[in-house]
mmCIF file of C-alpha atoms in Angstrom:
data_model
loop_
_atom_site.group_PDB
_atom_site.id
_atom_site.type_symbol
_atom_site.label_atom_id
_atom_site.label_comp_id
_atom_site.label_asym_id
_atom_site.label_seq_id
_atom_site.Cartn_x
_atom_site.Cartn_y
_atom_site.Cartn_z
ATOM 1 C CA UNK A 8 -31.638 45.098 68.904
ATOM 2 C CA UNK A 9 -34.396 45.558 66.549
ATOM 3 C CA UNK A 10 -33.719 43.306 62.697
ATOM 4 C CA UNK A 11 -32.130 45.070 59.604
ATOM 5 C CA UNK A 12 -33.780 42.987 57.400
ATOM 6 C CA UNK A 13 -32.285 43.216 53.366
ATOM 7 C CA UNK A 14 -34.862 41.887 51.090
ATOM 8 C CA UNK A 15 -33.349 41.501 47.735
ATOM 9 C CA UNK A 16 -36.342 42.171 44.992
ATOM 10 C CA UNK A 17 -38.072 43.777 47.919
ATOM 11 C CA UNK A 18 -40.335 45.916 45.005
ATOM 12 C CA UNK A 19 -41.921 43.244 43.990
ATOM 13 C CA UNK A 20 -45.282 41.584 44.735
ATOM 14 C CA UNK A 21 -44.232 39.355 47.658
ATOM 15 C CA UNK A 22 -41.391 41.489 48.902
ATOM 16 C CA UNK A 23 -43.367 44.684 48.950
ATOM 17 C CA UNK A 24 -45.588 43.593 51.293
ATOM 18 C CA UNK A 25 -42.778 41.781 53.302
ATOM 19 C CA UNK A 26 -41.159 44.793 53.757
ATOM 20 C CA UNK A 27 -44.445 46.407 55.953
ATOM 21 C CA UNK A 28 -44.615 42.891 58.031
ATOM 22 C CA UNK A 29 -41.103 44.011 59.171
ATOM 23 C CA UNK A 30 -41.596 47.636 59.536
ATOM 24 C CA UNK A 31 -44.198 46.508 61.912
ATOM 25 C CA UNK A 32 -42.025 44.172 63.677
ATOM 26 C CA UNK A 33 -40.099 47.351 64.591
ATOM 27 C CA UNK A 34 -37.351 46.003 61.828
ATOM 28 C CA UNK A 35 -34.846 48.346 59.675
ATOM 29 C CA UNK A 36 -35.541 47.146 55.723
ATOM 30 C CA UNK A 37 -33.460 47.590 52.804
ATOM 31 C CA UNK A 38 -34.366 46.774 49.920
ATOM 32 C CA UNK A 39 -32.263 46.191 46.529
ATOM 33 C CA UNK A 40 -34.521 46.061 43.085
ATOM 34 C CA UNK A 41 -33.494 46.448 39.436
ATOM 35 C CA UNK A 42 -37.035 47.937 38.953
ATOM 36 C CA UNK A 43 -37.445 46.391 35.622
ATOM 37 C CA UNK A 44 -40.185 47.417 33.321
ATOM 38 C CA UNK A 45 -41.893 44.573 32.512
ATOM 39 C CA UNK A 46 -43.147 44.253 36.129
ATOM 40 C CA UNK A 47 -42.859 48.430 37.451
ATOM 41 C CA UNK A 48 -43.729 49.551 34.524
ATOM 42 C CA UNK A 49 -41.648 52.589 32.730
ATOM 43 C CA UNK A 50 -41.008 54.784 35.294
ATOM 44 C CA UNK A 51 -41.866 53.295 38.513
ATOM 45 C CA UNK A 52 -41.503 55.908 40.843
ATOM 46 C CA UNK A 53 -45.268 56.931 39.524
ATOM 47 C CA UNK A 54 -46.222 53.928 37.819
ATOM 48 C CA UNK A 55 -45.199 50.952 40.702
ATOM 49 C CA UNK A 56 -47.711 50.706 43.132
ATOM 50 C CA UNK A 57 -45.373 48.208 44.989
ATOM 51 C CA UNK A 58 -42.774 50.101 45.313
ATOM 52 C CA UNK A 59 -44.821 53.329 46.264
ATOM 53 C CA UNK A 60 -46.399 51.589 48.851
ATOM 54 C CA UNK A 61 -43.333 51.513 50.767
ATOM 55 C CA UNK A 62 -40.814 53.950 49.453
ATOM 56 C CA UNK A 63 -41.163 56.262 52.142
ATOM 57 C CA UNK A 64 -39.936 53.645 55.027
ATOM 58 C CA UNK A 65 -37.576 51.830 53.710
ATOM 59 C CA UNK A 66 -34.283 52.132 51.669
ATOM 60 C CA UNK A 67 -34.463 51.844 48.422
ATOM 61 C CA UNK A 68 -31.611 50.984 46.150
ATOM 62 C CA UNK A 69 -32.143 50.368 42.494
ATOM 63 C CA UNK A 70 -29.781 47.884 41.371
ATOM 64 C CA UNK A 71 -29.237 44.332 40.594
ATOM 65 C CA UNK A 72 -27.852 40.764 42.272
ATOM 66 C CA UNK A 73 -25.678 40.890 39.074
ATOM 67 C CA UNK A 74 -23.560 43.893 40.272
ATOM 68 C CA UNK A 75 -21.427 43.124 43.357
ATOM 69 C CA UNK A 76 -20.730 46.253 44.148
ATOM 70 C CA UNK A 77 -24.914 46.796 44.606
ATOM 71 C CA UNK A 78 -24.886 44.016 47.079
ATOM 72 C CA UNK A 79 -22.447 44.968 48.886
ATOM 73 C CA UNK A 80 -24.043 48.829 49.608
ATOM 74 C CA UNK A 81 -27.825 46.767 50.271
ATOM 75 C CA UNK A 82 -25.351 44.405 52.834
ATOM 76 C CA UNK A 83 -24.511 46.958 54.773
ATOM 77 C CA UNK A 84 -25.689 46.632 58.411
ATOM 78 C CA UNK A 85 -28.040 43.461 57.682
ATOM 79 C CA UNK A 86 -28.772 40.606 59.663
ATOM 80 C CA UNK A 87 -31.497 39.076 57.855
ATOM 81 C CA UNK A 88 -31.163 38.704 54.399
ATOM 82 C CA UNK A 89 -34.419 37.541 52.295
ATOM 83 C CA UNK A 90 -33.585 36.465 48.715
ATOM 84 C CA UNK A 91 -36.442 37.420 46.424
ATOM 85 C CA UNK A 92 -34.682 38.663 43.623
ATOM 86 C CA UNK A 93 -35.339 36.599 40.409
ATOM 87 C CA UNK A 94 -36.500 36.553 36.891
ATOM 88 C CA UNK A 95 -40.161 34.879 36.891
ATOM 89 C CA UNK A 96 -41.594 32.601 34.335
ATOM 90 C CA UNK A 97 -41.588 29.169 33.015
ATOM 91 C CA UNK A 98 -42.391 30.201 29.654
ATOM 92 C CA UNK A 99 -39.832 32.781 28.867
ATOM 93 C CA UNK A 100 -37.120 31.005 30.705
ATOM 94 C CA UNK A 101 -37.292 28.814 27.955
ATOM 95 C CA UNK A 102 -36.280 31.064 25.920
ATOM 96 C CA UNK A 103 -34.306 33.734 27.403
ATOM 97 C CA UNK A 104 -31.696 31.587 29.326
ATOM 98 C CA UNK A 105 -29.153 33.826 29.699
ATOM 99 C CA UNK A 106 -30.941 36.279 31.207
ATOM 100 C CA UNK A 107 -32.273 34.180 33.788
ATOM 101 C CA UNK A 108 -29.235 31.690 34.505
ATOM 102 C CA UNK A 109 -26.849 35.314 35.250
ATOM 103 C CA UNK A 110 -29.531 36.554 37.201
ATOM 104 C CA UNK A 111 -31.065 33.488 39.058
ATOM 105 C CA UNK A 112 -27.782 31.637 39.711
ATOM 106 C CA UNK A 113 -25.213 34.748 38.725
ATOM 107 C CA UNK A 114 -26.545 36.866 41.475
ATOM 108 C CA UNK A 115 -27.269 34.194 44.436
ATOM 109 C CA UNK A 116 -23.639 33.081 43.286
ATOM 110 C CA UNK A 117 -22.771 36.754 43.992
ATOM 111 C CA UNK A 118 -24.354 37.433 47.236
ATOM 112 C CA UNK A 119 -22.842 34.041 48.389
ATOM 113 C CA UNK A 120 -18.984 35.203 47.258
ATOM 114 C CA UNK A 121 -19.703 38.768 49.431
ATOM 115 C CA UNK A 122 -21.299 36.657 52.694
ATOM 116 C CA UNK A 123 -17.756 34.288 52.535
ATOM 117 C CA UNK A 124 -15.178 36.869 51.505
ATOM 118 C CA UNK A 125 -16.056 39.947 52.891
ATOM 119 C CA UNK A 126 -17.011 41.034 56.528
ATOM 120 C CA UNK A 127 -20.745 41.371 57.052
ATOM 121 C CA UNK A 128 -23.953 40.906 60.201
ATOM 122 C CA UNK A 129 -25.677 38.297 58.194
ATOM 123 C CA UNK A 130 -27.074 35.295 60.611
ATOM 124 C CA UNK A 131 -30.170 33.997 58.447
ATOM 125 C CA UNK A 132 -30.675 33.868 54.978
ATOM 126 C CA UNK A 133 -34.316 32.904 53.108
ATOM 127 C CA UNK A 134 -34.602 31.792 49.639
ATOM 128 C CA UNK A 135 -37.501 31.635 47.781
ATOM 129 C CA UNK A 136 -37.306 28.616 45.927
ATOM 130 C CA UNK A 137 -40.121 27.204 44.011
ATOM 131 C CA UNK A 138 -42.465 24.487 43.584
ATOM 132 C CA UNK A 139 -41.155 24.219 39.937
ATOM 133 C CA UNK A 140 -38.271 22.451 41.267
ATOM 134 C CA UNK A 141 -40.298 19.456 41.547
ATOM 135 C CA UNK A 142 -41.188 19.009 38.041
ATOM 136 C CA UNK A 143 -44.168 16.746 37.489
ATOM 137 C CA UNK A 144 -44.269 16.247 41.389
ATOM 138 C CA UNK A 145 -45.304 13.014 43.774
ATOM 139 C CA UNK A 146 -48.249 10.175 42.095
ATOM 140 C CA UNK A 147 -48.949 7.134 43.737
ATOM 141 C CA UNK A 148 -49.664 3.807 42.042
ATOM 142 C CA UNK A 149 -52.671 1.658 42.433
ATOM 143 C CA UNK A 150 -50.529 -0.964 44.573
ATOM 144 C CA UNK A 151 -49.729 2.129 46.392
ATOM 145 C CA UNK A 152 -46.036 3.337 45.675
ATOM 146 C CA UNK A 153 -45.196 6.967 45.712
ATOM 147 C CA UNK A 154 -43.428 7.767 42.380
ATOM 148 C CA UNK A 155 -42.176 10.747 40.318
ATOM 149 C CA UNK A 156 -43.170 10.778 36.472
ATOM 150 C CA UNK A 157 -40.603 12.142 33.992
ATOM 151 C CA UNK A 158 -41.749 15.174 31.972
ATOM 152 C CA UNK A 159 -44.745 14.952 29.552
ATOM 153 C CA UNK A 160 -43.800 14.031 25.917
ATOM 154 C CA UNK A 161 -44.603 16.514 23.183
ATOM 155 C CA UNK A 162 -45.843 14.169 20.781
ATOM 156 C CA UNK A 163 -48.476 12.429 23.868
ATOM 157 C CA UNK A 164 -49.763 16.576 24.358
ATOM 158 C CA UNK A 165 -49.990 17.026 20.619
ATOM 159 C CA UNK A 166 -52.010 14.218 20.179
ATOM 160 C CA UNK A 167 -54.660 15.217 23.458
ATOM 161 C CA UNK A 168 -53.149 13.069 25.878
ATOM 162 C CA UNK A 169 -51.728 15.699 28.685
ATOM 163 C CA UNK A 170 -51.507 13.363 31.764
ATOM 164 C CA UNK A 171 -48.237 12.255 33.151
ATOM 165 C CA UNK A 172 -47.532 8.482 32.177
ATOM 166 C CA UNK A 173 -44.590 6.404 33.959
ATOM 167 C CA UNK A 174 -44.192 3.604 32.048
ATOM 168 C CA UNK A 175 -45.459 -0.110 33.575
ATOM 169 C CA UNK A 176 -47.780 1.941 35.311
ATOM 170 C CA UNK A 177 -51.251 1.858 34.175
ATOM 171 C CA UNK A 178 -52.769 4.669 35.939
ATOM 172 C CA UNK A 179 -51.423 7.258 38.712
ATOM 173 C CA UNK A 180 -52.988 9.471 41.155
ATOM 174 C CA UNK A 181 -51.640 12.956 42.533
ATOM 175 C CA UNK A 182 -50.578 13.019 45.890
ATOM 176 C CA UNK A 183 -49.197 15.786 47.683
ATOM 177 C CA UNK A 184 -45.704 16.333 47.611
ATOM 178 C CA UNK A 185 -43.662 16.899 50.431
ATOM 179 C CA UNK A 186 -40.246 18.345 51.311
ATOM 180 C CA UNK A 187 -38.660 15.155 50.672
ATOM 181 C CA UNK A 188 -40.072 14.694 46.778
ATOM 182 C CA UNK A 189 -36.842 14.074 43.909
ATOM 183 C CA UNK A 190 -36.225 17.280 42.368
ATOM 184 C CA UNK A 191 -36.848 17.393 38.590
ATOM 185 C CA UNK A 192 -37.542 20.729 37.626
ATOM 186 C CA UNK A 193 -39.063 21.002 33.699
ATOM 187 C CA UNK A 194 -38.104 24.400 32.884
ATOM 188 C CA UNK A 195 -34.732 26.717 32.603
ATOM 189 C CA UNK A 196 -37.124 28.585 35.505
ATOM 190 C CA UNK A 197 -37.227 25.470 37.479
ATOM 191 C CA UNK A 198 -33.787 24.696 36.699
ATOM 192 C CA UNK A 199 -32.346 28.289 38.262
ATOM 193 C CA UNK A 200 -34.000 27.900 41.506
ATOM 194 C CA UNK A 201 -32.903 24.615 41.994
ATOM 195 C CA UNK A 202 -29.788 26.077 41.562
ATOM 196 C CA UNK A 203 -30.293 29.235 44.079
ATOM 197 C CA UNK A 204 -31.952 26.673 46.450
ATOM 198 C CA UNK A 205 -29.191 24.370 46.564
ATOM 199 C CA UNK A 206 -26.050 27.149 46.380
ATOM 200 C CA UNK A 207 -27.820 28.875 49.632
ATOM 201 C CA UNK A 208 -28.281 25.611 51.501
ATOM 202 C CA UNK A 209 -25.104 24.332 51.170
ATOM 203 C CA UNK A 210 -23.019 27.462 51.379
ATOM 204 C CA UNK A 211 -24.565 29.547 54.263
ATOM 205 C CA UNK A 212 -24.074 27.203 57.037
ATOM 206 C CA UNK A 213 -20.137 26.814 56.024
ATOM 207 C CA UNK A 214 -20.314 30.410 57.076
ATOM 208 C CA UNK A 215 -22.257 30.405 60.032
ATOM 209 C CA UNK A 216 -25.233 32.041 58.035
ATOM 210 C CA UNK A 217 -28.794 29.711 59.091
ATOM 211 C CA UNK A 218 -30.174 29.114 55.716
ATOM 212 C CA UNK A 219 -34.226 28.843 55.389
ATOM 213 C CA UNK A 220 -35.599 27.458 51.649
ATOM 214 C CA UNK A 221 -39.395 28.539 50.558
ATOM 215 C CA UNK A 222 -40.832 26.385 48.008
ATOM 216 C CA UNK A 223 -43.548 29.171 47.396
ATOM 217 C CA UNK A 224 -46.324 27.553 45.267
ATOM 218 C CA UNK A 225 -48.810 29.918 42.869
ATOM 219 C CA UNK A 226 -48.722 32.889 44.981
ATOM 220 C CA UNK A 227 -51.421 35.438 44.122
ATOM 221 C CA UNK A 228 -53.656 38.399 45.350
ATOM 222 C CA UNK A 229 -53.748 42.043 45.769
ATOM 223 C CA UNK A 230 -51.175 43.941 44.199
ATOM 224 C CA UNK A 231 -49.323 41.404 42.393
ATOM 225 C CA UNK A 232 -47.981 43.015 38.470
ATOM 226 C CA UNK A 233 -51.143 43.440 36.174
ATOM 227 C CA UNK A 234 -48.515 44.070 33.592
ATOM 228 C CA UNK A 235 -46.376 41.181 33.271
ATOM 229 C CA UNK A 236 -47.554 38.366 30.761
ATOM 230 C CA UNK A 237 -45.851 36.268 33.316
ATOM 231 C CA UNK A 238 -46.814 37.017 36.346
ATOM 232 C CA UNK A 239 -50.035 34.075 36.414
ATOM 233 C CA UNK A 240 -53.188 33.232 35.024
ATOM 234 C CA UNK A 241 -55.369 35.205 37.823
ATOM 235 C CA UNK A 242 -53.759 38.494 36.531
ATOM 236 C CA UNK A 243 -53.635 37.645 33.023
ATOM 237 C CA UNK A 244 -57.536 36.278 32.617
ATOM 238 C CA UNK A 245 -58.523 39.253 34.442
ATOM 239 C CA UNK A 246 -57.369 41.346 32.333
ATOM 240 C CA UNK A 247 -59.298 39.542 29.275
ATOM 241 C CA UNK A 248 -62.304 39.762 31.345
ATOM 242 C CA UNK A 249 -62.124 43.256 31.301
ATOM 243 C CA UNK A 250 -61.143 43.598 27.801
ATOM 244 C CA UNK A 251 -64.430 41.532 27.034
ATOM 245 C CA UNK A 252 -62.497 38.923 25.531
ATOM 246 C CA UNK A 253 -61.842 35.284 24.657
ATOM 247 C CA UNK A 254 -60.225 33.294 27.825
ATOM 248 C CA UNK A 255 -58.260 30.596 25.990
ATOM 249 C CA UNK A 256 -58.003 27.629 27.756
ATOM 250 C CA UNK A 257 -54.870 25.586 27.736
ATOM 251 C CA UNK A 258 -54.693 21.504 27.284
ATOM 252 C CA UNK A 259 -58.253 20.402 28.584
ATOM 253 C CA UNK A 260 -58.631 22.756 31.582
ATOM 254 C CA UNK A 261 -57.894 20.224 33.870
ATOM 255 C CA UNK A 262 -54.853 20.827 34.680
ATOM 256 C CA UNK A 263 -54.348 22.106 38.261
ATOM 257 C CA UNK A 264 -51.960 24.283 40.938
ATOM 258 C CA UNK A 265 -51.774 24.889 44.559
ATOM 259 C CA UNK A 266 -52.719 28.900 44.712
ATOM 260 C CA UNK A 267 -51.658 30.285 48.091
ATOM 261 C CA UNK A 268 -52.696 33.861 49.087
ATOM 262 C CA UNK A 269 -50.759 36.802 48.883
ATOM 263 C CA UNK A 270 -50.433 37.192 53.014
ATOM 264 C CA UNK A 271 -50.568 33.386 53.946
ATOM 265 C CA UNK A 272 -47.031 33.609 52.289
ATOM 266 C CA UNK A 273 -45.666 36.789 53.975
ATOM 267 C CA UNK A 274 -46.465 35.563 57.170
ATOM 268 C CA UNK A 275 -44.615 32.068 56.301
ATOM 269 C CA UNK A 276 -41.930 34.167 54.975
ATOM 270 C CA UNK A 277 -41.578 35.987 58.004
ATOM 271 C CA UNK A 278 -41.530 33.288 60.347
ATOM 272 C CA UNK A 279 -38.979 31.541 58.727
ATOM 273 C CA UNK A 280 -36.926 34.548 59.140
ATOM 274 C CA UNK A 281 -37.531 34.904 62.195
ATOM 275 C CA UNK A 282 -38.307 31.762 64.109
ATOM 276 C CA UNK A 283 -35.565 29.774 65.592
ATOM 277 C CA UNK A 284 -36.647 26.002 64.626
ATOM 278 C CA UNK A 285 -36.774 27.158 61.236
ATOM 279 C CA UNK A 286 -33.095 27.552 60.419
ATOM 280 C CA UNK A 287 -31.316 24.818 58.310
ATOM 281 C CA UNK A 288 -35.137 24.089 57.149
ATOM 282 C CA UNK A 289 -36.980 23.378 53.576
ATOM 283 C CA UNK A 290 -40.889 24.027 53.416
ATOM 284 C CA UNK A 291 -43.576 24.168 51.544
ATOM 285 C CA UNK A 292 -45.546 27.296 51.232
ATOM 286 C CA UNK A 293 -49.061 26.687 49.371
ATOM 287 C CA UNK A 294 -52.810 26.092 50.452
ATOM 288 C CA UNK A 295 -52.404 22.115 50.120
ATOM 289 C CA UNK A 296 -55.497 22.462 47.626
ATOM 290 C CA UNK A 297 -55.304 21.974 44.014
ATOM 291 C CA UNK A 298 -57.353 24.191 42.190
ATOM 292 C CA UNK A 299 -57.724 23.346 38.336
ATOM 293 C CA UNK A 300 -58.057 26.022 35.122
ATOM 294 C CA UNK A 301 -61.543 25.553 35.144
ATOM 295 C CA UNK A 302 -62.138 26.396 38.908
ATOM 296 C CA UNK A 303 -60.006 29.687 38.013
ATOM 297 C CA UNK A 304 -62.357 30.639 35.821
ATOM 298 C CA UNK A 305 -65.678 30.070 37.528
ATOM 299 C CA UNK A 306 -64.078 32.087 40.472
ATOM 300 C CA UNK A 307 -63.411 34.756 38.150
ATOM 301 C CA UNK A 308 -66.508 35.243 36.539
ATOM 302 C CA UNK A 309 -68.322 35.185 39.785
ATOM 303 C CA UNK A 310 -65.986 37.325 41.501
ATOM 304 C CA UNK A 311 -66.361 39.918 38.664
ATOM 305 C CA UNK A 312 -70.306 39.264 38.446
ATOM 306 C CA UNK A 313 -69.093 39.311 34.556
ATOM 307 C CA UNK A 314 -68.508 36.447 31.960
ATOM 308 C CA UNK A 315 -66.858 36.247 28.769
ATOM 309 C CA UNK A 316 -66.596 33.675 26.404
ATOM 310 C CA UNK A 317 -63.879 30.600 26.777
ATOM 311 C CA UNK A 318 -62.575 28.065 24.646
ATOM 312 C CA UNK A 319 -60.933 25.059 25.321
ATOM 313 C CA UNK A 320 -57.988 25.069 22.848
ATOM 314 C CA UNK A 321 -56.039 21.836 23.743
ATOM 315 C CA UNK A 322 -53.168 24.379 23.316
ATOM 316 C CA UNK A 323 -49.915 23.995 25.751
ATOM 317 C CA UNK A 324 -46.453 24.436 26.557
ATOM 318 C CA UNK A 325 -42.924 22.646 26.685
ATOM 319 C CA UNK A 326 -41.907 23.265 30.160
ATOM 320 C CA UNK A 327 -45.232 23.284 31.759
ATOM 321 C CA UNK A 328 -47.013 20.699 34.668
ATOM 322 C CA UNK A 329 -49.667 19.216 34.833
ATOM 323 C CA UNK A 330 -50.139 19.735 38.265
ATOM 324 C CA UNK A 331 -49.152 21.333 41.168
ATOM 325 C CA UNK A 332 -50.379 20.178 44.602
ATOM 326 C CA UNK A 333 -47.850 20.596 47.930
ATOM 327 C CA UNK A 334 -47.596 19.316 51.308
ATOM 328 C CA UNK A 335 -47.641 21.809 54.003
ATOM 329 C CA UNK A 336 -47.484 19.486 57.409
ATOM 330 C CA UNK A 337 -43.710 20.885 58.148
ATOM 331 C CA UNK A 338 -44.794 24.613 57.872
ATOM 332 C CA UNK A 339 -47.595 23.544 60.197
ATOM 333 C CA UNK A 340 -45.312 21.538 62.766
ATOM 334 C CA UNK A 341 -42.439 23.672 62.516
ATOM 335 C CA UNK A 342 -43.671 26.924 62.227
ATOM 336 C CA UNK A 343 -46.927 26.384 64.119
ATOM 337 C CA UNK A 344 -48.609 28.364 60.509
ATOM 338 C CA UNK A 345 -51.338 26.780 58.457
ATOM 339 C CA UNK A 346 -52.565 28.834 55.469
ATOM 340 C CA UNK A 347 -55.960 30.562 56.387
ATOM 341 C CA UNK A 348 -57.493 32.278 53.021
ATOM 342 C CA UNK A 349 -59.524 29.646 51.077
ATOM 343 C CA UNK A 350 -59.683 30.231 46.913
ATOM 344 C CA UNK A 351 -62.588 31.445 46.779
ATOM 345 C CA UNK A 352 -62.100 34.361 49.344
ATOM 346 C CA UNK A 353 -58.731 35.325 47.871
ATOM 347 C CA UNK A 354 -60.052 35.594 44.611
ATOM 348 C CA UNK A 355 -62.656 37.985 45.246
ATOM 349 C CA UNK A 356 -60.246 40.327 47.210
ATOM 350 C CA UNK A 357 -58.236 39.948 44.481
ATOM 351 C CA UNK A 358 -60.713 41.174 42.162
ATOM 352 C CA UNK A 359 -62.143 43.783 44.429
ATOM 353 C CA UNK A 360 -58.346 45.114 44.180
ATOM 354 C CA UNK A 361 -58.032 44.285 40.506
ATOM 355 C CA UNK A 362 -61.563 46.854 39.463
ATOM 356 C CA UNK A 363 -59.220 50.024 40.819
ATOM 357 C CA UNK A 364 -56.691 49.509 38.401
ATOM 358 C CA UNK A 365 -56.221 50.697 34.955
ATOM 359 C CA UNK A 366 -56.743 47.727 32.014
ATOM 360 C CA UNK A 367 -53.820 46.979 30.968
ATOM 361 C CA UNK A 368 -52.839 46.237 27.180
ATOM 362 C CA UNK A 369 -52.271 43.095 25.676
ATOM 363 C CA UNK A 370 -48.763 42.281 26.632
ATOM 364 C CA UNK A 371 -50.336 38.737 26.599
ATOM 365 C CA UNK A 372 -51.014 37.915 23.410
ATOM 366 C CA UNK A 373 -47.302 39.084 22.766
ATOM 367 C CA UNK A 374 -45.919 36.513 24.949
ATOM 368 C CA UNK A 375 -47.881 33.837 23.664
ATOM 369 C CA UNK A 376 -46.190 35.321 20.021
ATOM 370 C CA UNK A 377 -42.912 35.181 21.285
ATOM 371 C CA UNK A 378 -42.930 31.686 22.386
ATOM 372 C CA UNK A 379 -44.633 30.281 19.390
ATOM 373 C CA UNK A 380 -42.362 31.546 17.197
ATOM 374 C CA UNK A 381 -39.791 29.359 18.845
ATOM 375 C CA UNK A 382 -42.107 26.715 18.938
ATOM 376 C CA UNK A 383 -42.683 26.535 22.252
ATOM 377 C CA UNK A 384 -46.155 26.974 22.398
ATOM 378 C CA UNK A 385 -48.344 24.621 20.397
#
């Protein structure tokens, strides 16, 4: 019998385009979104690309993880279940905890009571956890131990000095971190998918459910929300570029993360649904490359042919990494998948894609507003 696959934030960037990997696969989707503004826009029937792309072959029901009763109609019939749903982003998890905790932790917490109490097909599950969860990630010594830095201090950032410091340790170098890293997330974001990660793993299996985890790194390309401050830098430095203005450059522009194409992740995502060795299984979904600020930009401007003026501020914020590099050897052995799109060649698809949208305002600038005034930006 062909999948009924339930992807929960199945509107969304990754989940979207999820959806038509399964459709192809000859798979029945559901999906379950709230359809929130800040990423569809105000009416996203018209103004959601995402979710127009596949309205017409799947089912669609706008609703929440929060509401049982919601879960329990997108449960119906589903074998696969592929947990998307989530508020996004480190900054304003910092400061709108509520939110994120009832919907992050809340709704896994909810789907979890249904698939133990209540009568349902479900035989896999996939999270999509996060590379947040690591924190400040894996460093090795120079006598060559692997070790896991606490969280940068605010008063070493204010004063210029953004690397991570573990004290007795004069100097480290970034390594990539595997599956097995300690798990220190930074943020309230970080902090919530830990959470979902660890509820799912630990739960499922009690039930006869095969849990899969995703630590998805920087995900980006085609499609992804032009609108939402938080959606990444790629979107929101576009945008400036098209405005014709200022890029403002956090810390020193060294900083760096592992950005992993748009369809290098569905098709991880999809195999972990649907291979067999994956069940039970934690991976790492990124590129393996770390890309810095500074490489983002240079991509940018010669993707767009276009260049505006930068400035490196030595600005940054509480919750943030330095850097972000993963370890994909167990998606490779496991899965048999090795991520195929290099940087530069996702970038310029992305901005190919990016130059048939409308510019968007400067929802930006608001966020950065928002979190200063709490002093979380400095």
């Amino acid at each position: 019998m062909p999948d009924h696959v339930l992807i929960t934030g199945g509107a969304g960037f990754i989940g979207s385009r999820l959806a038509k990997r399964f459709l192809a696969h000859g798979s029945t989707v559901t999906i379950l979104d709230a359809l929130i503004e800040q990423v569809h826009g105000d009416d996203p029937r018209t103004t959601s690309p995402m979710l127009q792309s596949i309205a017409d072959s799947v089912e669609v029901i706008q609703g929440t993880v929060a509401s049982s009763d919601d879960l329990r109609r997108a449960l119906a019939g589903a074998n696969i279940v592929v947990h998307l749903a989530a508020e996004t982003g480190t900054g304003q998890s910092m400061y709108e905890i509520d939110r994120y905790v009832e919907t992050n932790v809340g709704g896994t917490a909810k789907l979890l009571d249904i698939l133990t109490n209540e009568p349902n097909d479900v035989t896999r599950m996939v999270i999509a956890s996060s590379r947040s969860i690591y924190g400040e990630g894996a460093y090795r010594t120079a006598d060559g131990r692997t070790v896991y830095p606490p969280h940068r201090a605010d008063a070493d950032m204010a004063a210029g000095d953004f690397d991570v410091h573990l004290a007795g340790e004069a100097s480290l170098a970034l390594i990539p971190t595997d599956e097995q890293a300690r798990l220190h997330p930074s943020s309230v974001y970080g902090i919530t998918k830990q959470m979902q990660e660890s509820l799912i793993m630990t739960v499922a299996p009690t039930v006869g459910i095969e849990p899969v985890a995703l630590r998805y790194q920087n995900v980006y390309g085609p499609g992804q929300s032009l609108k939402n401050p938080y959606t990444g830098i790629l979107s929101i430095f576009s945008t400036l570029i098209r405005q014709g203005k200022e890029i403002n450059i956090f810390e020193d522009g060294l900083e760096s993360r592992d950005f992993v194409y748009i369809d290098d992740v569905v098709e991880a995502t999809f195999l972990a649904a649907t291979h067999a060795e994956a069940g039970g299984r934690v991976f790492n979904v990124g590129s393996g490359v770390a890309t810095t600020v500074h490489d983002v930009v240079s991509a940018l401007f010669a993707a767009f042919g276009a260049e505006v003026p930068t400035r490196v501020s030595g600005n940054y914020r509480l919750g943030d990494i330095r850097h972000n590099l993963a370890d994909t050897s167990a998606l490779r052995d496991v899965l048999g998948y090795v991520p195929s799109v290099s940087f530069r060649d996702g970038v310029a698809r992305f901005v190919e894609w990016v130059l048939t949208q409308p510019v968007e305002g400067d929802s930006y600038q608001r966020s950065l507003d928002e979190m200063a005034s709490r002093n979380l930006l400095k």
